[in-house]
PDB file of C-alpha atoms in Angstrom:
ATOM      1  CA  MET A   1     -23.258  29.531  65.847  1.00  0.00           C
ATOM      2  CA  ALA A   2     -23.845  29.610  69.583  1.00  0.00           C
ATOM      3  CA  MET A   3     -26.207  26.641  69.559  1.00  0.00           C
ATOM      4  CA  ARG A   4     -26.271  22.876  69.958  1.00  0.00           C
ATOM      5  CA  ALA A   5     -26.841  20.618  66.975  1.00  0.00           C
ATOM      6  CA  ASP A   6     -30.522  20.001  67.808  1.00  0.00           C
ATOM      7  CA  GLU A   7     -31.158  23.750  68.035  1.00  0.00           C
ATOM      8  CA  LEU A   8     -29.349  24.388  64.767  1.00  0.00           C
ATOM      9  CA  ILE A   9     -31.479  21.785  63.005  1.00  0.00           C
ATOM     10  CA  SER A  10     -34.600  23.607  64.205  1.00  0.00           C
ATOM     11  CA  VAL A  11     -33.254  26.932  62.912  1.00  0.00           C
ATOM     12  CA  ILE A  12     -32.271  25.518  59.512  1.00  0.00           C
ATOM     13  CA  ARG A  13     -35.594  23.694  59.088  1.00  0.00           C
ATOM     14  CA  GLY A  14     -37.318  26.989  59.785  1.00  0.00           C
ATOM     15  CA  ARG A  15     -35.573  28.343  56.687  1.00  0.00           C
ATOM     16  CA  GLY A  16     -37.106  25.689  54.475  1.00  0.00           C
ATOM     17  CA  GLU A  17     -34.411  23.015  54.411  1.00  0.00           C
ATOM     18  CA  THR A  18     -35.629  19.403  54.498  1.00  0.00           C
ATOM     19  CA  MET A  19     -34.238  16.724  56.780  1.00  0.00           C
ATOM     20  CA  GLY A  20     -32.603  15.153  53.743  1.00  0.00           C
ATOM     21  CA  GLN A  21     -30.837  18.407  52.845  1.00  0.00           C
ATOM     22  CA  ILE A  22     -29.736  18.888  56.460  1.00  0.00           C
ATOM     23  CA  ALA A  23     -28.378  15.334  56.522  1.00  0.00           C
ATOM     24  CA  GLN A  24     -26.229  16.136  53.475  1.00  0.00           C
ATOM     25  CA  ILE A  25     -24.924  19.286  55.150  1.00  0.00           C
ATOM     26  CA  ALA A  26     -24.254  17.378  58.381  1.00  0.00           C
ATOM     27  CA  LYS A  27     -22.641  14.477  56.504  1.00  0.00           C
ATOM     28  CA  LYS A  28     -24.851  12.086  58.468  1.00  0.00           C
ATOM     29  CA  SER A  29     -27.780   9.821  57.693  1.00  0.00           C
ATOM     30  CA  GLU A  30     -31.245  11.351  57.686  1.00  0.00           C
ATOM     31  CA  ARG A  31     -32.256   9.047  60.546  1.00  0.00           C
ATOM     32  CA  HIS A  32     -29.294  10.258  62.608  1.00  0.00           C
ATOM     33  CA  VAL A  33     -30.268  13.888  62.022  1.00  0.00           C
ATOM     34  CA  ARG A  34     -33.883  13.175  63.003  1.00  0.00           C
ATOM     35  CA  ASP A  35     -32.771  11.452  66.191  1.00  0.00           C
ATOM     36  CA  VAL A  36     -30.545  14.417  67.084  1.00  0.00           C
ATOM     37  CA  SER A  37     -33.352  16.883  66.356  1.00  0.00           C
ATOM     38  CA  THR A  38     -35.746  15.096  68.729  1.00  0.00           C
ATOM     39  CA  GLY A  39     -33.176  14.562  71.468  1.00  0.00           C
ATOM     40  CA  LYS A  40     -33.325  10.783  71.030  1.00  0.00           C
ATOM     41  CA  ILE A  41     -29.546  10.755  70.735  1.00  0.00           C
ATOM     42  CA  VAL A  42     -26.777  13.175  71.674  1.00  0.00           C
ATOM     43  CA  PRO A  43     -24.072  12.943  69.003  1.00  0.00           C
ATOM     44  CA  ARG A  44     -20.699  11.638  70.160  1.00  0.00           C
ATOM     45  CA  ASN A  45     -18.839  14.210  68.111  1.00  0.00           C
ATOM     46  CA  GLU A  46     -21.151  17.180  68.404  1.00  0.00           C
ATOM     47  CA  THR A  47     -18.363  19.607  67.491  1.00  0.00           C
ATOM     48  CA  GLU A  48     -18.138  18.443  63.874  1.00  0.00           C
ATOM     49  CA  LEU A  49     -21.912  18.466  63.576  1.00  0.00           C
ATOM     50  CA  GLU A  50     -22.176  21.942  65.120  1.00  0.00           C
ATOM     51  CA  ARG A  51     -19.522  23.241  62.747  1.00  0.00           C
ATOM     52  CA  ASN A  52     -21.227  21.897  59.623  1.00  0.00           C
ATOM     53  CA  LEU A  53     -24.680  23.045  60.695  1.00  0.00           C
ATOM     54  CA  GLY A  54     -23.438  26.346  62.110  1.00  0.00           C
ATOM     55  CA  HIS A  55     -21.797  27.417  58.878  1.00  0.00           C
ATOM     56  CA  ARG A  56     -24.911  26.437  56.913  1.00  0.00           C
ATOM     57  CA  ALA A  57     -27.075  28.472  59.272  1.00  0.00           C
ATOM     58  CA  LYS A  58     -24.780  31.437  58.745  1.00  0.00           C
ATOM     59  CA  GLU A  59     -25.234  31.085  54.972  1.00  0.00           C
ATOM     60  CA  LEU A  60     -29.024  31.056  55.334  1.00  0.00           C
ATOM     61  CA  ILE A  61     -29.324  33.790  57.949  1.00  0.00           C
ATOM     62  CA  LYS A  62     -27.503  37.107  58.274  1.00  0.00           C
ATOM     63  CA  LEU A  63     -26.129  36.382  61.725  1.00  0.00           C
ATOM     64  CA  PRO A  64     -24.489  39.381  63.401  1.00  0.00           C
ATOM     65  CA  TRP A  65     -21.186  37.697  64.320  1.00  0.00           C
ATOM     66  CA  CYS A  66     -18.353  36.559  62.074  1.00  0.00           C
ATOM     67  CA  SER A  67     -17.200  33.025  61.180  1.00  0.00           C
ATOM     68  CA  ASP A  68     -13.979  33.437  63.197  1.00  0.00           C
ATOM     69  CA  ALA A  69     -16.039  34.066  66.346  1.00  0.00           C
ATOM     70  CA  LEU A  70     -18.135  30.998  65.539  1.00  0.00           C
ATOM     71  CA  GLU A  71     -15.001  28.844  65.365  1.00  0.00           C
ATOM     72  CA  GLN A  72     -13.806  30.052  68.774  1.00  0.00           C
ATOM     73  CA  MET A  73     -17.210  29.386  70.314  1.00  0.00           C
ATOM     74  CA  ILE A  74     -17.181  25.837  68.927  1.00  0.00           C
ATOM     75  CA  ILE A  75     -13.708  25.165  70.374  1.00  0.00           C
ATOM     76  CA  ILE A  76     -14.629  26.582  73.799  1.00  0.00           C
ATOM     77  CA  ARG A  77     -17.784  24.456  73.929  1.00  0.00           C
ATOM     78  CA  GLU A  78     -15.838  21.357  72.867  1.00  0.00           C
ATOM     79  CA  LEU A  79     -13.183  21.816  75.567  1.00  0.00           C
ATOM     80  CA  TYR A  80     -15.899  22.478  78.152  1.00  0.00           C
ATOM     81  CA  ARG A  81     -17.827  19.319  77.209  1.00  0.00           C
ATOM     82  CA  GLU A  82     -14.606  17.310  77.484  1.00  0.00           C
ATOM     83  CA  LYS A  83     -13.799  19.020  80.838  1.00  0.00           C
ATOM     84  CA  LYS A  84     -10.398  20.147  79.534  1.00  0.00           C
ATOM     85  CA  PHE A  85     -10.381  23.195  81.780  1.00  0.00           C
ATOM     86  CA  ILE A  86      -6.607  23.663  81.902  1.00  0.00           C
ATOM     87  CA  GLU A  87      -6.321  23.618  78.106  1.00  0.00           C
ATOM     88  CA  LEU A  88      -9.315  25.935  77.880  1.00  0.00           C
ATOM     89  CA  GLU A  89      -7.724  28.416  80.265  1.00  0.00           C
ATOM     90  CA  GLN A  90      -4.320  28.267  78.568  1.00  0.00           C
ATOM     91  CA  THR A  91      -5.878  28.894  75.166  1.00  0.00           C
ATOM     92  CA  PHE A  92      -8.453  31.595  75.924  1.00  0.00           C
ATOM     93  CA  GLU A  93      -7.642  33.283  79.253  1.00  0.00           C
ATOM     94  CA  PHE A  94      -5.581  36.212  77.910  1.00  0.00           C
ATOM     95  CA  SER A  95      -7.900  37.077  75.029  1.00  0.00           C
ATOM     96  CA  SER A  96     -11.024  36.657  77.173  1.00  0.00           C
ATOM     97  CA  ARG A  97      -9.649  38.970  79.866  1.00  0.00           C
ATOM     98  CA  SER A  98      -8.949  41.593  77.198  1.00  0.00           C
ATOM     99  CA  MET A  99     -12.424  41.200  75.678  1.00  0.00           C
ATOM    100  CA  LEU A 100     -14.050  41.396  79.100  1.00  0.00           C
ATOM    101  CA  VAL A 101     -12.589  44.869  79.631  1.00  0.00           C
ATOM    102  CA  ASP A 102     -14.412  45.994  76.496  1.00  0.00           C
ATOM    103  CA  ILE A 103     -17.626  44.287  77.606  1.00  0.00           C
ATOM    104  CA  HIS A 104     -17.589  46.215  80.908  1.00  0.00           C
ATOM    105  CA  LYS A 105     -17.185  49.479  78.973  1.00  0.00           C
ATOM    106  CA  HIS A 106     -20.188  48.720  76.788  1.00  0.00           C
ATOM    107  CA  ASP A 107     -22.281  47.648  79.784  1.00  0.00           C
ATOM    108  CA  ALA A 108     -21.710  51.070  81.325  1.00  0.00           C
ATOM    109  CA  LEU A 109     -23.271  52.754  78.267  1.00  0.00           C
ATOM    110  CA  THR A 110     -26.993  53.524  78.173  1.00  0.00           C
ATOM    111  CA  ALA A 111     -27.131  52.363  74.564  1.00  0.00           C
ATOM    112  CA  ILE A 112     -24.677  50.318  72.524  1.00  0.00           C
ATOM    113  CA  GLU A 113     -23.929  50.166  68.815  1.00  0.00           C
ATOM    114  CA  PRO A 114     -24.116  46.541  67.645  1.00  0.00           C
ATOM    115  CA  SER A 115     -21.270  45.284  65.473  1.00  0.00           C
ATOM    116  CA  GLN A 116     -19.875  41.917  64.376  1.00  0.00           C
ATOM    117  CA  GLU A 117     -16.875  42.504  66.635  1.00  0.00           C
ATOM    118  CA  LEU A 118     -18.957  43.259  69.733  1.00  0.00           C
ATOM    119  CA  TRP A 119     -21.274  40.316  69.085  1.00  0.00           C
ATOM    120  CA  GLY A 120     -18.270  38.024  68.707  1.00  0.00           C
ATOM    121  CA  LYS A 121     -16.580  39.279  71.873  1.00  0.00           C
ATOM    122  CA  ALA A 122     -19.758  39.025  73.946  1.00  0.00           C
ATOM    123  CA  LEU A 123     -20.534  35.460  72.836  1.00  0.00           C
ATOM    124  CA  ILE A 124     -16.959  34.181  73.189  1.00  0.00           C
ATOM    125  CA  VAL A 125     -16.646  35.644  76.688  1.00  0.00           C
ATOM    126  CA  PHE A 126     -20.114  34.343  77.559  1.00  0.00           C
ATOM    127  CA  TYR A 127     -19.147  30.751  76.785  1.00  0.00           C
ATOM    128  CA  TYR A 128     -15.657  31.048  78.252  1.00  0.00           C
ATOM    129  CA  VAL A 129     -16.706  32.587  81.580  1.00  0.00           C
ATOM    130  CA  PHE A 130     -19.614  30.136  81.837  1.00  0.00           C
ATOM    131  CA  ALA A 131     -17.104  27.296  81.444  1.00  0.00           C
ATOM    132  CA  MET A 132     -14.763  28.755  84.081  1.00  0.00           C
ATOM    133  CA  ARG A 133     -17.621  29.300  86.546  1.00  0.00           C
ATOM    134  CA  ASN A 134     -18.547  25.625  86.090  1.00  0.00           C
ATOM    135  CA  SER A 135     -14.993  24.296  86.191  1.00  0.00           C
ATOM    136  CA  ASN A 136     -14.060  21.389  88.465  1.00  0.00           C
ATOM    137  CA  LYS A 137     -11.219  23.555  89.811  1.00  0.00           C
ATOM    138  CA  LYS A 138     -12.012  26.114  92.523  1.00  0.00           C
ATOM    139  CA  SER A 139      -9.158  28.372  91.419  1.00  0.00           C
ATOM    140  CA  GLN A 140     -10.852  28.775  88.035  1.00  0.00           C
ATOM    141  CA  GLN A 141     -14.351  29.141  89.463  1.00  0.00           C
ATOM    142  CA  SER A 142     -13.266  32.193  91.470  1.00  0.00           C
ATOM    143  CA  LYS A 143     -11.518  34.032  88.639  1.00  0.00           C
ATOM    144  CA  TYR A 144     -14.629  35.818  87.404  1.00  0.00           C
ATOM    145  CA  SER A 145     -16.944  37.746  89.680  1.00  0.00           C
ATOM    146  CA  THR A 146     -20.717  37.984  89.681  1.00  0.00           C
ATOM    147  CA  ASN A 147     -20.252  41.500  88.326  1.00  0.00           C
ATOM    148  CA  ASP A 148     -18.270  40.130  85.362  1.00  0.00           C
ATOM    149  CA  TRP A 149     -21.018  37.641  84.592  1.00  0.00           C
ATOM    150  CA  SER A 150     -23.765  40.266  84.963  1.00  0.00           C
ATOM    151  CA  SER A 151     -21.986  42.589  82.524  1.00  0.00           C
ATOM    152  CA  ILE A 152     -21.655  39.868  79.898  1.00  0.00           C
ATOM    153  CA  VAL A 153     -25.314  38.902  80.176  1.00  0.00           C
ATOM    154  CA  SER A 154     -26.384  42.567  80.153  1.00  0.00           C
ATOM    155  CA  VAL A 155     -24.458  43.353  76.967  1.00  0.00           C
ATOM    156  CA  LEU A 156     -25.827  40.251  75.211  1.00  0.00           C
ATOM    157  CA  ALA A 157     -29.356  41.218  76.253  1.00  0.00           C
ATOM    158  CA  LYS A 158     -28.842  44.701  74.803  1.00  0.00           C
ATOM    159  CA  LEU A 159     -27.506  43.249  71.562  1.00  0.00           C
ATOM    160  CA  LEU A 160     -30.486  40.909  71.275  1.00  0.00           C
ATOM    161  CA  ASN A 161     -32.942  43.726  71.954  1.00  0.00           C
ATOM    162  CA  ALA A 162     -31.375  45.654  69.062  1.00  0.00           C
ATOM    163  CA  VAL A 163     -32.089  42.886  66.517  1.00  0.00           C
ATOM    164  CA  PRO A 164     -34.804  44.250  64.166  1.00  0.00           C
ATOM    165  CA  ASP A 165     -36.711  40.964  63.753  1.00  0.00           C
ATOM    166  CA  GLN A 166     -37.298  39.587  67.249  1.00  0.00           C
ATOM    167  CA  GLU A 167     -39.276  36.584  65.933  1.00  0.00           C
ATOM    168  CA  GLN A 168     -36.252  34.904  64.329  1.00  0.00           C
ATOM    169  CA  ALA A 169     -35.550  31.410  65.649  1.00  0.00           C
ATOM    170  CA  TRP A 170     -31.925  32.125  66.547  1.00  0.00           C
ATOM    171  CA  VAL A 171     -33.025  35.151  68.618  1.00  0.00           C
ATOM    172  CA  THR A 172     -35.530  33.009  70.564  1.00  0.00           C
ATOM    173  CA  ILE A 173     -32.935  30.329  71.244  1.00  0.00           C
ATOM    174  CA  LEU A 174     -30.106  32.651  72.233  1.00  0.00           C
ATOM    175  CA  ARG A 175     -32.417  34.749  74.417  1.00  0.00           C
ATOM    176  CA  TYR A 176     -33.475  31.561  76.215  1.00  0.00           C
ATOM    177  CA  LYS A 177     -29.853  30.550  76.807  1.00  0.00           C
ATOM    178  CA  ILE A 178     -29.128  33.902  78.402  1.00  0.00           C
ATOM    179  CA  ASN A 179     -32.325  34.272  80.385  1.00  0.00           C
ATOM    180  CA  GLN A 180     -32.413  30.762  81.818  1.00  0.00           C
ATOM    181  CA  LEU A 181     -29.037  31.546  83.420  1.00  0.00           C
ATOM    182  CA  ARG A 182     -30.270  34.928  84.626  1.00  0.00           C
ATOM    183  CA  LEU A 183     -33.336  33.232  86.115  1.00  0.00           C
ATOM    184  CA  ALA A 184     -31.273  30.514  87.818  1.00  0.00           C
ATOM    185  CA  ASP A 185     -28.873  33.058  89.344  1.00  0.00           C
ATOM    186  CA  LYS A 186     -31.691  35.263  90.645  1.00  0.00           C
ATOM    187  CA  TRP A 187     -33.992  32.414  91.749  1.00  0.00           C
ATOM    188  CA  ASN A 188     -31.275  30.489  93.601  1.00  0.00           C
ATOM    189  CA  SER A 189     -30.031  33.612  95.393  1.00  0.00           C
ATOM    190  CA  LEU A 190     -33.436  34.061  97.082  1.00  0.00           C
ATOM    191  CA  SER A 191     -35.091  32.233  99.956  1.00  0.00           C
ATOM    192  CA  PRO A 192     -38.375  30.425  99.188  1.00  0.00           C
ATOM    193  CA  SER A 193     -40.414  33.274 100.681  1.00  0.00           C
ATOM    194  CA  GLU A 194     -38.488  35.891  98.687  1.00  0.00           C
ATOM    195  CA  ARG A 195     -39.271  34.104  95.418  1.00  0.00           C
ATOM    196  CA  THR A 196     -42.888  35.247  95.700  1.00  0.00           C
ATOM    197  CA  SER A 197     -42.001  38.866  96.511  1.00  0.00           C
ATOM    198  CA  ALA A 198     -43.405  41.804  94.559  1.00  0.00           C
ATOM    199  CA  ASP A 199     -39.884  42.546  93.281  1.00  0.00           C
ATOM    200  CA  MET A 200     -39.495  39.044  91.884  1.00  0.00           C
ATOM    201  CA  GLN A 201     -42.942  39.136  90.305  1.00  0.00           C
ATOM    202  CA  GLU A 202     -42.143  42.497  88.717  1.00  0.00           C
ATOM    203  CA  TRP A 203     -38.851  41.144  87.336  1.00  0.00           C
ATOM    204  CA  LEU A 204     -40.559  38.075  85.887  1.00  0.00           C
ATOM    205  CA  GLU A 205     -43.179  40.246  84.222  1.00  0.00           C
ATOM    206  CA  LYS A 206     -40.598  42.739  82.938  1.00  0.00           C
ATOM    207  CA  THR A 207     -38.479  39.988  81.369  1.00  0.00           C
ATOM    208  CA  ASP A 208     -41.585  38.081  80.204  1.00  0.00           C
ATOM    209  CA  MET A 209     -39.707  35.047  81.450  1.00  0.00           C
ATOM    210  CA  ARG A 210     -42.338  32.344  81.177  1.00  0.00           C
ATOM    211  CA  LYS A 211     -43.258  33.371  77.643  1.00  0.00           C
ATOM    212  CA  GLN A 212     -39.594  33.098  76.666  1.00  0.00           C
ATOM    213  CA  LEU A 213     -39.222  29.674  78.282  1.00  0.00           C
ATOM    214  CA  LEU A 214     -42.270  28.342  76.459  1.00  0.00           C
ATOM    215  CA  ALA A 215     -41.283  29.970  73.142  1.00  0.00           C
ATOM    216  CA  TYR A 216     -38.043  28.011  73.297  1.00  0.00           C
ATOM    217  CA  ASN A 217     -39.951  24.841  74.185  1.00  0.00           C
ATOM    218  CA  GLN A 218     -42.161  25.355  71.146  1.00  0.00           C
ATOM    219  CA  MET A 219     -39.047  25.408  68.974  1.00  0.00           C
ATOM    220  CA  VAL A 220     -37.050  22.665  70.758  1.00  0.00           C
ATOM    221  CA  PRO A 221     -39.833  20.615  72.400  1.00  0.00           C
ATOM    222  CA  HIS A 222     -37.692  17.774  73.782  1.00  0.00           C
ATOM    223  CA  VAL A 223     -35.674  19.965  76.192  1.00  0.00           C
ATOM    224  CA  PHE A 224     -37.020  19.374  79.711  1.00  0.00           C
ATOM    225  CA  GLU A 225     -35.543  22.405  81.505  1.00  0.00           C
ATOM    226  CA  ALA A 226     -37.648  25.088  79.788  1.00  0.00           C
ATOM    227  CA  PRO A 227     -41.181  23.901  80.696  1.00  0.00           C
ATOM    228  CA  PHE A 228     -39.884  22.660  84.065  1.00  0.00           C
ATOM    229  CA  ALA A 229     -38.701  26.187  84.946  1.00  0.00           C
ATOM    230  CA  ALA A 230     -41.988  27.644  83.708  1.00  0.00           C
ATOM    231  CA  LEU A 231     -43.885  25.250  85.997  1.00  0.00           C
ATOM    232  CA  ALA A 232     -41.688  26.186  88.972  1.00  0.00           C
ATOM    233  CA  ILE A 233     -42.551  29.869  88.490  1.00  0.00           C
ATOM    234  CA  ALA A 234     -46.273  29.177  88.060  1.00  0.00           C
ATOM    235  CA  SER A 235     -46.311  26.941  91.134  1.00  0.00           C
ATOM    236  CA  ARG A 236     -44.522  29.462  93.354  1.00  0.00           C
ATOM    237  CA  PHE A 237     -47.172  32.042  92.503  1.00  0.00           C
ATOM    238  CA  GLY A 238     -50.052  29.553  92.633  1.00  0.00           C
ATOM    239  CA  GLU A 239     -51.128  30.290  89.061  1.00  0.00           C
ATOM    240  CA  ARG A 240     -53.138  27.104  88.588  1.00  0.00           C
ATOM    241  CA  SER A 241     -54.783  28.119  85.334  1.00  0.00           C
ATOM    242  CA  ASP A 242     -51.344  27.752  83.688  1.00  0.00           C
ATOM    243  CA  TYR A 243     -50.674  24.217  84.965  1.00  0.00           C
ATOM    244  CA  PRO A 244     -52.527  22.134  82.340  1.00  0.00           C
ATOM    245  CA  ALA A 245     -50.773  23.704  79.328  1.00  0.00           C
ATOM    246  CA  ILE A 246     -47.312  23.537  80.906  1.00  0.00           C
ATOM    247  CA  LEU A 247     -47.909  20.026  82.237  1.00  0.00           C
ATOM    248  CA  ALA A 248     -48.899  18.819  78.760  1.00  0.00           C
ATOM    249  CA  ARG A 249     -45.504  20.003  77.490  1.00  0.00           C
ATOM    250  CA  LEU A 250     -43.729  18.106  80.276  1.00  0.00           C
ATOM    251  CA  GLN A 251     -45.794  14.972  79.678  1.00  0.00           C
ATOM    252  CA  ALA A 252     -44.653  14.977  76.047  1.00  0.00           C
ATOM    253  CA  ILE A 253     -41.048  14.820  77.281  1.00  0.00           C
ATOM    254  CA  ASP A 254     -41.116  12.841  80.519  1.00  0.00           C
ATOM    255  CA  SER A 255     -43.520  10.004  81.362  1.00  0.00           C
ATOM    256  CA  ARG A 256     -43.020  10.660  85.082  1.00  0.00           C
ATOM    257  CA  PHE A 257     -45.468  13.552  84.738  1.00  0.00           C
ATOM    258  CA  MET A 258     -48.293  11.393  83.344  1.00  0.00           C
ATOM    259  CA  THR A 259     -50.067  10.522  86.622  1.00  0.00           C
ATOM    260  CA  PHE A 260     -50.239  11.866  90.129  1.00  0.00           C
ATOM    261  CA  GLU A 261     -48.729   8.645  91.459  1.00  0.00           C
ATOM    262  CA  SER A 262     -45.700   8.909  89.190  1.00  0.00           C
ATOM    263  CA  ILE A 263     -45.330  12.617  89.981  1.00  0.00           C
ATOM    264  CA  GLU A 264     -45.287  11.774  93.695  1.00  0.00           C
ATOM    265  CA  ASN A 265     -42.457   9.302  93.073  1.00  0.00           C
ATOM    266  CA  ILE A 266     -40.190  11.664  91.148  1.00  0.00           C
ATOM    267  CA  GLN A 267     -36.718  11.619  92.663  1.00  0.00           C
ATOM    268  CA  TYR A 268     -35.169  14.795  91.265  1.00  0.00           C
ATOM    269  CA  GLU A 269     -33.297  17.282  93.422  1.00  0.00           C
ATOM    270  CA  TYR A 270     -34.816  20.312  91.694  1.00  0.00           C
ATOM    271  CA  PHE A 271     -38.386  19.031  92.052  1.00  0.00           C
ATOM    272  CA  ASP A 272     -38.532  20.690  95.452  1.00  0.00           C
ATOM    273  CA  ASP A 273     -40.812  22.911  97.526  1.00  0.00           C
ATOM    274  CA  ASP A 274     -41.174  25.329  94.609  1.00  0.00           C
ATOM    275  CA  PHE A 275     -43.645  22.764  93.251  1.00  0.00           C
ATOM    276  CA  ALA A 276     -45.754  22.354  96.404  1.00  0.00           C
ATOM    277  CA  ASP A 277     -48.831  24.073  94.965  1.00  0.00           C
ATOM    278  CA  PHE A 278     -48.522  22.134  91.713  1.00  0.00           C
ATOM    279  CA  ARG A 279     -48.401  18.860  93.675  1.00  0.00           C
ATOM    280  CA  ALA A 280     -51.533  19.849  95.596  1.00  0.00           C
ATOM    281  CA  TRP A 281     -53.292  20.657  92.312  1.00  0.00           C
ATOM    282  CA  ALA A 282     -52.098  17.407  90.700  1.00  0.00           C
ATOM    283  CA  LYS A 283     -53.452  15.362  93.603  1.00  0.00           C
ATOM    284  CA  GLN A 284     -56.841  16.982  93.148  1.00  0.00           C
ATOM    285  CA  GLU A 285     -57.013  17.100  89.355  1.00  0.00           C
ATOM    286  CA  LEU A 286     -54.958  14.255  87.896  1.00  0.00           C
ATOM    287  CA  CYS A 287     -56.557  11.588  90.018  1.00  0.00           C
ATOM    288  CA  THR A 288     -59.875  12.311  88.255  1.00  0.00           C
ATOM    289  CA  ILE A 289     -58.434  12.162  84.696  1.00  0.00           C
ATOM    290  CA  PRO A 290     -57.910   8.786  82.941  1.00  0.00           C
ATOM    291  CA  ASN A 291     -54.142   8.168  82.700  1.00  0.00           C
ATOM    292  CA  GLY A 292     -53.596  11.595  84.258  1.00  0.00           C
ATOM    293  CA  ARG A 293     -53.001  13.331  80.904  1.00  0.00           C
ATOM    294  CA  ALA A 294     -53.351  17.111  81.110  1.00  0.00           C
ATOM    295  CA  ALA A 295     -56.018  18.740  78.976  1.00  0.00           C
TER     296      ALA A 295
END
């Protein structure tokens, strides 16, 4: 399944499995599984854990891609984590190029017919092209264009929109994975002033981006990036009524957000001018709250 071990544990628990049952599936101790699920530890051999949990998830849920596609996704993610970009390219370049041709054809269609094959192709190419675009070799980074990436993301979005039950955990998680990358690409391509444009606001509302970020956070509450991105959007548009709820989510993850003084001392490259209005609000509000905890 196209998810990390902590995400898979959340999905499987949502289907009624206990931590003890998941530990048996994972072939790990229950404490180890709990620590993975809360982000306390990142497993050294996540591939084995992903494989065991992924196949169990597929037994519990009628996922729309086949087990063979799952295996390829696991291998691609393993090679990417280990930064084995040459081996990754040698193993998957030919098949991914061929699959990408099909993805472009489906992107050109107004509507697509979901199938196990199309789901598998879209997810495999998604992970492969993502890895190449983040390679440490410039020759690999330049192999796939922005148009290639946009087509892959577009087809996956169409496939997700065609899933009958949109409230399923795996849909929420996979939609977040796709849309956080869409948001990053769009956000980073704009100047600070353009990020508050009517076009950007319309796109955020159309994609319901903040709701999706926070839905993922509700399911995997230890992941920092989701509420952090939601706060960046709220701050850019000066939507102060949203700050307390989002801040409370961040405070549960990162103690640096507990007081105004600690917020002021955050040394994080992405905690930039997008957060200027939030900082101004924090200076006014958090200084009057004991320990700075958001309501």
